[in-house]
């Protein structure tokens, strides 16, 4: 049986209205071209405001890119673009025969993600290649026709719920295997438009399965063409599901210069590639990852950071190491990351980034100027070293109190030789603060990551 002959006629093969096609083409424009405006919508349905408010509080999510071509260590799906017919034949027909992730354990993924502070996970149910990671009734090109033969999506969803992780799906409406069956280019081109109605019906059947067979799904990331039409459809069949890409601003591999109004989410690779890359990879440091999270939260967004499992299902050690570095920093500083709002100014790398508690009682200042990836750590903040900082955006009041997150601030508990108190004075340049970083976090006394101050009863300079 042909891979796509199983597609039913529930939605029919009637021609799609021209207006829908035009809306779909408009929605496929990349967010970079749109700037930071919310995407155009095809109908009246939207994310529920209450759910979007919840989403803004999640702060940090983990993206997971994983498919059959992880066996090759290639870019996910895109090696099919401009590929020869022979390459595509082997990709479609041979790779599923050897995909057997016997060490896939989503509980271990959750343990790493939760320790790192992630509140939600977004898993690639189907990337552009068309390979379905769930037990679909629409095609044989799925996980059920591999040596593994088990519904990976179901196992993932169940693990999310066991660990209290919000459940997210990535889904691509593009389908290179669908086009392969019709002997047209992977990205479709002019020939792809002729099959738009059929592909849209096929895509809706996938969303039916994903959004009704696994209980309520918290969030979905739509990556590809006709997002406007599909966003409307998601809201029809699963009203509580939050649509990120498709309805929100979702810059990729970059942070906005300024804060963006409303909920937004940026996604980044941990290395250069979304999917597992066994060699020739260049991973971001833990410090870079932490600073990206700080800047994102200060500007009011969520950071979706990627993890690419090995073909076996194991998280690569290099990735786990960086998530564990983030975990230590979050263990100390999570109060400045969650249940917060952006401030009137986000701050900057040169001084400090800012968030504030939802009740407005505390302002948190992230001191990123002392972070350093240099092995010699010339600007790193060593333990028991006092530094002077000036926060030009802030001014003290009669009731101002300042402390270091994670660090004891009851100085009366110590003798005078333990000079860990935080001192400050208002100057013409701004709020000048003298801080001693005393907490012992690393054995070599150095600390390459941001120190966070908690400031009570301060005001922003107008």
GROMACS .gro file of C-alpha atoms in nm:
model
  462
    1UNK     CA    1   0.000   0.000   0.000
    2UNK     CA    2   0.123   0.350  -0.082
    3UNK     CA    3   0.226   0.550   0.220
    4UNK     CA    4  -0.061   0.793   0.182
    5UNK     CA    5  -0.337   0.574   0.041
    6UNK     CA    6  -0.466   0.531   0.394
    7UNK     CA    7  -0.575   0.894   0.400
    8UNK     CA    8  -0.956   0.897   0.442
    9UNK     CA    9  -1.196   1.129   0.270
   10UNK     CA   10  -1.342   1.272   0.592
   11UNK     CA   11  -1.253   1.622   0.483
   12UNK     CA   12  -1.304   1.543   0.117
   13UNK     CA   13  -1.087   1.631  -0.175
   14UNK     CA   14  -1.288   1.932  -0.280
   15UNK     CA   15  -1.101   2.237  -0.394
   16UNK     CA   16  -0.999   2.469  -0.113
   17UNK     CA   17  -1.140   2.818  -0.141
   18UNK     CA   18  -0.906   3.071  -0.292
   19UNK     CA   19  -0.933   3.290   0.018
   20UNK     CA   20  -0.804   3.010   0.238
   21UNK     CA   21  -0.512   2.948   0.004
   22UNK     CA   22  -0.418   3.315   0.011
   23UNK     CA   23  -0.439   3.321   0.391
   24UNK     CA   24  -0.221   3.012   0.409
   25UNK     CA   25   0.040   3.161   0.180
   26UNK     CA   26   0.044   3.479   0.387
   27UNK     CA   27   0.080   3.281   0.709
   28UNK     CA   28   0.384   3.095   0.575
   29UNK     CA   29   0.591   3.415   0.575
   30UNK     CA   30   0.872   3.377   0.825
   31UNK     CA   31   0.854   3.570   1.152
   32UNK     CA   32   1.177   3.747   1.060
   33UNK     CA   33   0.996   3.910   0.769
   34UNK     CA   34   0.698   3.997   0.987
   35UNK     CA   35   0.914   4.179   1.238
   36UNK     CA   36   0.765   4.141   1.583
   37UNK     CA   37   0.398   4.176   1.495
   38UNK     CA   38   0.165   3.893   1.585
   39UNK     CA   39   0.093   3.664   1.287
   40UNK     CA   40  -0.219   3.720   1.077
   41UNK     CA   41  -0.508   3.492   1.173
   42UNK     CA   42  -0.759   3.316   0.947
   43UNK     CA   43  -1.062   3.337   1.176
   44UNK     CA   44  -1.199   3.466   1.504
   45UNK     CA   45  -1.066   3.201   1.742
   46UNK     CA   46  -0.763   3.288   1.955
   47UNK     CA   47  -0.562   3.157   2.248
   48UNK     CA   48  -0.755   3.204   2.569
   49UNK     CA   49  -0.616   3.508   2.757
   50UNK     CA   50  -0.594   3.311   3.081
   51UNK     CA   51  -0.393   3.038   2.914
   52UNK     CA   52  -0.159   3.293   2.758
   53UNK     CA   53  -0.106   3.444   3.105
   54UNK     CA   54  -0.014   3.097   3.233
   55UNK     CA   55   0.225   3.051   2.943
   56UNK     CA   56   0.410   3.373   3.026
   57UNK     CA   57   0.480   3.235   3.374
   58UNK     CA   58   0.632   2.911   3.244
   59UNK     CA   59   0.947   3.099   3.144
   60UNK     CA   60   1.163   2.809   3.030
   61UNK     CA   61   1.079   2.518   2.804
   62UNK     CA   62   1.279   2.235   2.651
   63UNK     CA   63   1.249   2.171   2.278
   64UNK     CA   64   1.318   1.816   2.153
   65UNK     CA   65   1.415   1.752   1.790
   66UNK     CA   66   1.431   1.382   1.707
   67UNK     CA   67   1.351   1.176   1.400
   68UNK     CA   68   1.476   0.882   1.194
   69UNK     CA   69   1.761   1.082   1.037
   70UNK     CA   70   1.922   1.126   1.380
   71UNK     CA   71   2.084   0.796   1.284
   72UNK     CA   72   2.285   0.986   1.023
   73UNK     CA   73   2.359   1.292   1.235
   74UNK     CA   74   2.218   1.511   0.959
   75UNK     CA   75   2.010   1.826   0.979
   76UNK     CA   76   1.657   1.713   1.063
   77UNK     CA   77   1.448   1.667   0.745
   78UNK     CA   78   1.624   1.926   0.530
   79UNK     CA   79   1.870   1.684   0.369
   80UNK     CA   80   1.565   1.584   0.160
   81UNK     CA   81   1.558   1.928   0.000
   82UNK     CA   82   1.721   1.913  -0.348
   83UNK     CA   83   1.813   1.549  -0.282
   84UNK     CA   84   1.839   1.295  -0.563
   85UNK     CA   85   1.560   1.043  -0.615
   86UNK     CA   86   1.795   0.767  -0.503
   87UNK     CA   87   1.868   0.950  -0.176
   88UNK     CA   88   1.497   1.001  -0.113
   89UNK     CA   89   1.416   0.637  -0.190
   90UNK     CA   90   1.667   0.522   0.069
   91UNK     CA   91   1.561   0.786   0.321
   92UNK     CA   92   1.193   0.690   0.303
   93UNK     CA   93   1.233   0.314   0.270
   94UNK     CA   94   1.552   0.224   0.455
   95UNK     CA   95   1.593   0.459   0.752
   96UNK     CA   96   1.275   0.338   0.928
   97UNK     CA   97   1.407  -0.020   0.914
   98UNK     CA   98   1.704   0.067   1.138
   99UNK     CA   99   1.545   0.317   1.380
  100UNK     CA  100   1.527   0.133   1.712
  101UNK     CA  101   1.571   0.367   2.013
  102UNK     CA  102   1.579   0.093   2.275
  103UNK     CA  103   1.722   0.330   2.536
  104UNK     CA  104   1.445   0.587   2.499
  105UNK     CA  105   1.332   0.673   2.852
  106UNK     CA  106   1.124   0.992   2.864
  107UNK     CA  107   1.134   0.988   3.243
  108UNK     CA  108   1.507   1.060   3.224
  109UNK     CA  109   1.440   1.348   2.986
  110UNK     CA  110   1.192   1.488   3.238
  111UNK     CA  111   1.437   1.455   3.526
  112UNK     CA  112   1.700   1.658   3.341
  113UNK     CA  113   1.447   1.917   3.220
  114UNK     CA  114   1.289   1.965   3.563
  115UNK     CA  115   1.624   1.998   3.736
  116UNK     CA  116   1.722   2.264   3.481
  117UNK     CA  117   1.402   2.451   3.569
  118UNK     CA  118   1.193   2.383   3.257
  119UNK     CA  119   0.818   2.402   3.308
  120UNK     CA  120   0.715   2.268   2.968
  121UNK     CA  121   0.851   2.051   2.688
  122UNK     CA  122   0.782   2.064   2.314
  123UNK     CA  123   0.840   1.740   2.123
  124UNK     CA  124   0.867   1.697   1.745
  125UNK     CA  125   0.570   1.474   1.668
  126UNK     CA  126   0.632   1.523   1.294
  127UNK     CA  127   0.900   1.734   1.134
  128UNK     CA  128   0.906   1.841   0.768
  129UNK     CA  129   1.021   1.494   0.658
  130UNK     CA  130   0.671   1.359   0.728
  131UNK     CA  131   0.777   1.080   0.964
  132UNK     CA  132   0.518   1.042   1.240
  133UNK     CA  133   0.645   0.958   1.588
  134UNK     CA  134   0.304   0.833   1.701
  135UNK     CA  135   0.062   0.552   1.617
  136UNK     CA  136  -0.108   0.724   1.324
  137UNK     CA  137  -0.377   0.571   1.104
  138UNK     CA  138  -0.289   0.800   0.813
  139UNK     CA  139   0.039   0.654   0.685
  140UNK     CA  140   0.285   0.368   0.721
  141UNK     CA  141   0.570   0.618   0.743
  142UNK     CA  142   0.566   0.616   1.122
  143UNK     CA  143   0.731   0.483   1.434
  144UNK     CA  144   0.496   0.185   1.431
  145UNK     CA  145   0.672   0.051   1.121
  146UNK     CA  146   1.020   0.046   1.271
  147UNK     CA  147   1.193  -0.223   1.478
  148UNK     CA  148   1.092  -0.017   1.785
  149UNK     CA  149   0.723  -0.032   1.699
  150UNK     CA  150   0.589   0.164   1.999
  151UNK     CA  151   0.406   0.496   2.023
  152UNK     CA  152   0.683   0.735   2.128
  153UNK     CA  153   0.445   1.031   2.157
  154UNK     CA  154   0.220   0.846   2.402
  155UNK     CA  155   0.519   0.752   2.617
  156UNK     CA  156   0.636   1.113   2.610
  157UNK     CA  157   0.294   1.252   2.708
  158UNK     CA  158   0.258   1.003   2.993
  159UNK     CA  159   0.603   1.095   3.126
  160UNK     CA  160   0.523   1.467   3.112
  161UNK     CA  161   0.215   1.411   3.325
  162UNK     CA  162   0.398   1.189   3.573
  163UNK     CA  163   0.652   1.465   3.631
  164UNK     CA  164   0.418   1.765   3.624
  165UNK     CA  165   0.566   1.895   3.298
  166UNK     CA  166   0.337   2.090   3.065
  167UNK     CA  167   0.282   1.888   2.746
  168UNK     CA  168   0.386   2.049   2.418
  169UNK     CA  169   0.383   1.927   2.059
  170UNK     CA  170   0.583   2.055   1.763
  171UNK     CA  171   0.407   1.976   1.436
  172UNK     CA  172   0.509   2.064   1.081
  173UNK     CA  173   0.232   2.109   0.822
  174UNK     CA  174   0.498   2.072   0.554
  175UNK     CA  175   0.551   1.712   0.448
  176UNK     CA  176   0.844   1.615   0.226
  177UNK     CA  177   0.739   1.248   0.218
  178UNK     CA  178   0.392   1.350   0.100
  179UNK     CA  179   0.562   1.532  -0.188
  180UNK     CA  180   0.797   1.240  -0.250
  181UNK     CA  181   0.493   1.019  -0.315
  182UNK     CA  182   0.389   1.263  -0.585
  183UNK     CA  183   0.740   1.304  -0.728
  184UNK     CA  184   0.748   1.677  -0.664
  185UNK     CA  185   1.025   1.871  -0.486
  186UNK     CA  186   1.044   1.849  -0.108
  187UNK     CA  187   0.942   2.213  -0.058
  188UNK     CA  188   0.663   2.175  -0.312
  189UNK     CA  189   0.715   2.478  -0.530
  190UNK     CA  190   0.460   2.545  -0.804
  191UNK     CA  191   0.359   2.176  -0.820
  192UNK     CA  192   0.290   2.171  -0.446
  193UNK     CA  193   0.006   2.422  -0.481
  194UNK     CA  194  -0.189   2.171  -0.689
  195UNK     CA  195  -0.203   1.935  -0.388
  196UNK     CA  196  -0.274   2.198  -0.124
  197UNK     CA  197  -0.629   2.079  -0.047
  198UNK     CA  198  -0.521   1.718  -0.012
  199UNK     CA  199  -0.228   1.808   0.212
  200UNK     CA  200  -0.448   2.031   0.429
  201UNK     CA  201  -0.698   1.750   0.481
  202UNK     CA  202  -0.415   1.510   0.564
  203UNK     CA  203  -0.269   1.759   0.810
  204UNK     CA  204  -0.603   1.805   0.986
  205UNK     CA  205  -0.630   1.431   1.035
  206UNK     CA  206  -0.293   1.441   1.210
  207UNK     CA  207  -0.410   1.721   1.438
  208UNK     CA  208  -0.726   1.521   1.514
  209UNK     CA  209  -0.512   1.232   1.632
  210UNK     CA  210  -0.260   1.438   1.825
  211UNK     CA  211  -0.508   1.665   2.000
  212UNK     CA  212  -0.779   1.412   2.083
  213UNK     CA  213  -0.601   1.080   2.147
  214UNK     CA  214  -0.367   1.187   2.428
  215UNK     CA  215  -0.581   1.401   2.654
  216UNK     CA  216  -0.549   1.777   2.676
  217UNK     CA  217  -0.231   1.913   2.519
  218UNK     CA  218  -0.102   2.237   2.671
  219UNK     CA  219   0.082   2.391   2.380
  220UNK     CA  220   0.148   2.336   2.009
  221UNK     CA  221   0.417   2.487   1.787
  222UNK     CA  222   0.315   2.491   1.418
  223UNK     CA  223   0.618   2.516   1.191
  224UNK     CA  224   0.550   2.548   0.821
  225UNK     CA  225   0.289   2.656   0.568
  226UNK     CA  226  -0.084   2.727   0.618
  227UNK     CA  227  -0.037   2.806   0.989
  228UNK     CA  228  -0.324   3.056   0.993
  229UNK     CA  229  -0.578   2.796   0.881
  230UNK     CA  230  -0.440   2.530   1.116
  231UNK     CA  231  -0.426   2.763   1.416
  232UNK     CA  232  -0.800   2.815   1.374
  233UNK     CA  233  -0.851   2.441   1.346
  234UNK     CA  234  -0.651   2.374   1.664
  235UNK     CA  235  -0.877   2.613   1.855
  236UNK     CA  236  -1.184   2.438   1.715
  237UNK     CA  237  -1.088   2.089   1.827
  238UNK     CA  238  -0.880   2.171   2.138
  239UNK     CA  239  -0.983   2.511   2.280
  240UNK     CA  240  -0.747   2.501   2.579
  241UNK     CA  241  -0.435   2.431   2.373
  242UNK     CA  242  -0.202   2.731   2.341
  243UNK     CA  243  -0.068   2.795   1.990
  244UNK     CA  244   0.279   2.953   2.000
  245UNK     CA  245   0.423   2.966   1.648
  246UNK     CA  246   0.121   3.042   1.437
  247UNK     CA  247  -0.031   3.288   1.684
  248UNK     CA  248   0.256   3.441   1.882
  249UNK     CA  249   0.580   3.614   1.794
  250UNK     CA  250   0.842   3.337   1.792
  251UNK     CA  251   1.187   3.463   1.687
  252UNK     CA  252   1.427   3.180   1.611
  253UNK     CA  253   1.795   3.177   1.704
  254UNK     CA  254   1.787   3.541   1.811
  255UNK     CA  255   1.666   3.770   2.085
  256UNK     CA  256   1.479   4.094   2.017
  257UNK     CA  257   1.659   4.419   2.080
  258UNK     CA  258   1.366   4.547   2.287
  259UNK     CA  259   1.084   4.387   2.487
  260UNK     CA  260   0.789   4.258   2.286
  261UNK     CA  261   0.431   4.327   2.402
  262UNK     CA  262   0.225   4.024   2.494
  263UNK     CA  263   0.341   3.663   2.525
  264UNK     CA  264   0.629   3.559   2.303
  265UNK     CA  265   0.879   3.275   2.279
  266UNK     CA  266   1.226   3.247   2.133
  267UNK     CA  267   1.382   2.912   2.044
  268UNK     CA  268   1.752   2.830   2.025
  269UNK     CA  269   1.968   2.531   1.943
  270UNK     CA  270   2.216   2.425   2.209
  271UNK     CA  271   2.478   2.373   1.939
  272UNK     CA  272   2.459   2.459   1.569
  273UNK     CA  273   2.200   2.199   1.476
  274UNK     CA  274   1.852   2.117   1.605
  275UNK     CA  275   1.892   1.742   1.579
  276UNK     CA  276   2.174   1.531   1.725
  277UNK     CA  277   2.506   1.600   1.556
  278UNK     CA  278   2.770   1.344   1.656
  279UNK     CA  279   3.073   1.538   1.526
  280UNK     CA  280   3.160   1.888   1.408
  281UNK     CA  281   2.927   2.039   1.668
  282UNK     CA  282   2.993   2.359   1.862
  283UNK     CA  283   2.786   2.380   2.179
  284UNK     CA  284   2.699   2.696   2.365
  285UNK     CA  285   2.846   2.717   2.712
  286UNK     CA  286   2.631   2.695   3.021
  287UNK     CA  287   2.703   3.063   3.081
  288UNK     CA  288   2.571   3.157   2.736
  289UNK     CA  289   2.258   2.952   2.800
  290UNK     CA  290   2.198   3.121   3.136
  291UNK     CA  291   2.252   3.469   2.992
  292UNK     CA  292   2.005   3.394   2.710
  293UNK     CA  293   1.745   3.296   2.968
  294UNK     CA  294   1.810   3.612   3.170
  295UNK     CA  295   1.773   3.842   2.871
  296UNK     CA  296   1.460   3.662   2.750
  297UNK     CA  297   1.285   3.687   3.085
  298UNK     CA  298   1.386   4.052   3.132
  299UNK     CA  299   1.222   4.125   2.797
  300UNK     CA  300   0.904   3.940   2.893
  301UNK     CA  301   0.943   3.622   2.687
  302UNK     CA  302   0.990   3.248   2.727
  303UNK     CA  303   1.308   3.065   2.625
  304UNK     CA  304   1.261   2.733   2.445
  305UNK     CA  305   1.603   2.567   2.444
  306UNK     CA  306   1.664   2.261   2.230
  307UNK     CA  307   1.781   1.912   2.317
  308UNK     CA  308   1.864   1.659   2.043
  309UNK     CA  309   1.864   1.296   2.163
  310UNK     CA  310   2.095   1.036   2.016
  311UNK     CA  311   1.932   0.772   1.790
  312UNK     CA  312   1.922   0.546   2.095
  313UNK     CA  313   1.708   0.797   2.285
  314UNK     CA  314   1.982   0.903   2.526
  315UNK     CA  315   2.053   1.270   2.592
  316UNK     CA  316   2.413   1.336   2.477
  317UNK     CA  317   2.652   1.399   2.765
  318UNK     CA  318   2.762   1.739   2.630
  319UNK     CA  319   2.400   1.857   2.633
  320UNK     CA  320   2.324   1.714   2.976
  321UNK     CA  321   2.631   1.890   3.118
  322UNK     CA  322   2.503   2.229   3.007
  323UNK     CA  323   2.155   2.164   3.140
  324UNK     CA  324   2.307   2.068   3.475
  325UNK     CA  325   2.507   2.391   3.485
  326UNK     CA  326   2.179   2.573   3.426
  327UNK     CA  327   2.024   2.359   3.701
  328UNK     CA  328   2.270   2.483   3.963
  329UNK     CA  329   2.216   2.845   3.865
  330UNK     CA  330   1.837   2.800   3.869
  331UNK     CA  331   1.849   2.627   4.208
  332UNK     CA  332   2.002   2.947   4.346
  333UNK     CA  333   1.813   3.207   4.143
  334UNK     CA  334   1.477   3.069   4.028
  335UNK     CA  335   1.280   3.330   4.227
  336UNK     CA  336   1.403   3.593   3.981
  337UNK     CA  337   1.291   3.384   3.681
  338UNK     CA  338   0.943   3.256   3.775
  339UNK     CA  339   0.628   3.436   3.892
  340UNK     CA  340   0.777   3.763   3.772
  341UNK     CA  341   0.691   4.049   3.542
  342UNK     CA  342   0.920   4.256   3.322
  343UNK     CA  343   1.017   4.597   3.457
  344UNK     CA  344   0.980   4.938   3.294
  345UNK     CA  345   1.329   4.879   3.157
  346UNK     CA  346   1.478   4.542   3.066
  347UNK     CA  347   1.835   4.659   3.134
  348UNK     CA  348   2.142   4.565   2.934
  349UNK     CA  349   2.450   4.344   2.922
  350UNK     CA  350   2.669   4.635   3.025
  351UNK     CA  351   2.489   4.697   3.355
  352UNK     CA  352   2.216   4.462   3.470
  353UNK     CA  353   1.897   4.300   3.345
  354UNK     CA  354   1.585   4.335   3.559
  355UNK     CA  355   1.269   4.147   3.652
  356UNK     CA  356   1.027   4.209   3.938
  357UNK     CA  357   0.803   3.998   4.157
  358UNK     CA  358   0.438   4.004   4.058
  359UNK     CA  359   0.341   4.189   4.376
  360UNK     CA  360   0.599   4.457   4.296
  361UNK     CA  361   0.776   4.406   4.630
  362UNK     CA  362   1.109   4.300   4.486
  363UNK     CA  363   1.322   4.398   4.189
  364UNK     CA  364   1.581   4.143   4.078
  365UNK     CA  365   1.903   4.265   3.916
  366UNK     CA  366   2.101   4.010   3.710
  367UNK     CA  367   2.468   4.108   3.711
  368UNK     CA  368   2.587   3.955   3.384
  369UNK     CA  369   2.893   4.177   3.343
  370UNK     CA  370   3.101   3.939   3.557
  371UNK     CA  371   3.026   3.628   3.351
  372UNK     CA  372   3.314   3.493   3.149
  373UNK     CA  373   3.380   3.193   2.924
  374UNK     CA  374   3.755   3.255   2.934
  375UNK     CA  375   3.925   2.947   3.088
  376UNK     CA  376   4.140   3.181   3.298
  377UNK     CA  377   3.826   3.350   3.422
  378UNK     CA  378   3.967   3.701   3.433
  379UNK     CA  379   3.631   3.866   3.495
  380UNK     CA  380   3.470   3.584   3.690
  381UNK     CA  381   3.348   3.668   4.037
  382UNK     CA  382   3.557   3.470   4.284
  383UNK     CA  383   3.418   3.372   4.621
  384UNK     CA  384   3.465   3.616   4.914
  385UNK     CA  385   3.547   3.899   4.675
  386UNK     CA  386   3.368   4.232   4.706
  387UNK     CA  387   3.268   4.417   4.391
  388UNK     CA  388   3.115   4.758   4.330
  389UNK     CA  389   2.830   4.799   4.085
  390UNK     CA  390   2.625   5.100   3.982
  391UNK     CA  391   2.265   5.045   3.876
  392UNK     CA  392   2.188   5.367   3.694
  393UNK     CA  393   1.824   5.274   3.635
  394UNK     CA  394   1.743   5.250   4.008
  395UNK     CA  395   1.724   5.477   4.309
  396UNK     CA  396   1.700   5.390   4.677
  397UNK     CA  397   1.421   5.486   4.917
  398UNK     CA  398   1.410   5.507   5.296
  399UNK     CA  399   1.314   5.139   5.314
  400UNK     CA  400   1.559   4.993   5.063
  401UNK     CA  401   1.713   4.655   5.144
  402UNK     CA  402   1.950   4.463   4.914
  403UNK     CA  403   2.068   4.103   4.932
  404UNK     CA  404   2.218   3.834   4.709
  405UNK     CA  405   1.980   3.555   4.604
  406UNK     CA  406   2.077   3.224   4.758
  407UNK     CA  407   2.310   3.386   5.009
  408UNK     CA  408   2.251   3.443   5.381
  409UNK     CA  409   2.177   3.808   5.448
  410UNK     CA  410   2.145   3.796   5.828
  411UNK     CA  411   2.491   3.930   5.896
  412UNK     CA  412   2.435   3.922   6.272
  413UNK     CA  413   2.475   3.544   6.247
  414UNK     CA  414   2.846   3.586   6.172
  415UNK     CA  415   3.152   3.742   6.328
  416UNK     CA  416   3.287   4.070   6.197
  417UNK     CA  417   3.557   3.897   5.995
  418UNK     CA  418   3.285   3.750   5.772
  419UNK     CA  419   3.209   4.071   5.589
  420UNK     CA  420   2.922   3.950   5.370
  421UNK     CA  421   2.689   4.245   5.416
  422UNK     CA  422   2.562   4.433   5.112
  423UNK     CA  423   2.607   4.810   5.130
  424UNK     CA  424   2.466   5.082   4.907
  425UNK     CA  425   2.433   5.455   4.859
  426UNK     CA  426   2.254   5.676   4.612
  427UNK     CA  427   2.490   5.876   4.391
  428UNK     CA  428   2.448   6.108   4.096
  429UNK     CA  429   2.544   5.815   3.872
  430UNK     CA  430   2.281   5.581   4.014
  431UNK     CA  431   2.243   5.328   4.295
  432UNK     CA  432   2.597   5.225   4.395
  433UNK     CA  433   2.612   4.884   4.558
  434UNK     CA  434   2.899   4.699   4.726
  435UNK     CA  435   2.849   4.322   4.714
  436UNK     CA  436   3.044   4.028   4.853
  437UNK     CA  437   2.974   3.698   4.678
  438UNK     CA  438   3.019   3.456   4.966
  439UNK     CA  439   2.825   3.141   4.880
  440UNK     CA  440   3.048   2.843   4.795
  441UNK     CA  441   2.920   2.701   4.469
  442UNK     CA  442   3.236   2.573   4.299
  443UNK     CA  443   3.543   2.419   4.458
  444UNK     CA  444   3.787   2.648   4.274
  445UNK     CA  445   3.611   2.954   4.424
  446UNK     CA  446   3.540   3.097   4.078
  447UNK     CA  447   3.186   3.155   3.950
  448UNK     CA  448   3.137   3.217   3.577
  449UNK     CA  449   2.764   3.290   3.591
  450UNK     CA  450   2.540   3.582   3.678
  451UNK     CA  451   2.493   3.689   4.039
  452UNK     CA  452   2.141   3.809   4.117
  453UNK     CA  453   2.053   4.084   4.362
  454UNK     CA  454   1.717   4.112   4.531
  455UNK     CA  455   1.624   4.474   4.595
  456UNK     CA  456   1.332   4.572   4.816
  457UNK     CA  457   1.170   4.916   4.813
  458UNK     CA  458   1.359   5.066   4.521
  459UNK     CA  459   1.229   5.282   4.238
  460UNK     CA  460   1.316   5.309   3.874
  461UNK     CA  461   1.454   5.640   3.760
  462UNK     CA  462   1.198   5.817   3.541
   0.00000   0.00000   0.00000
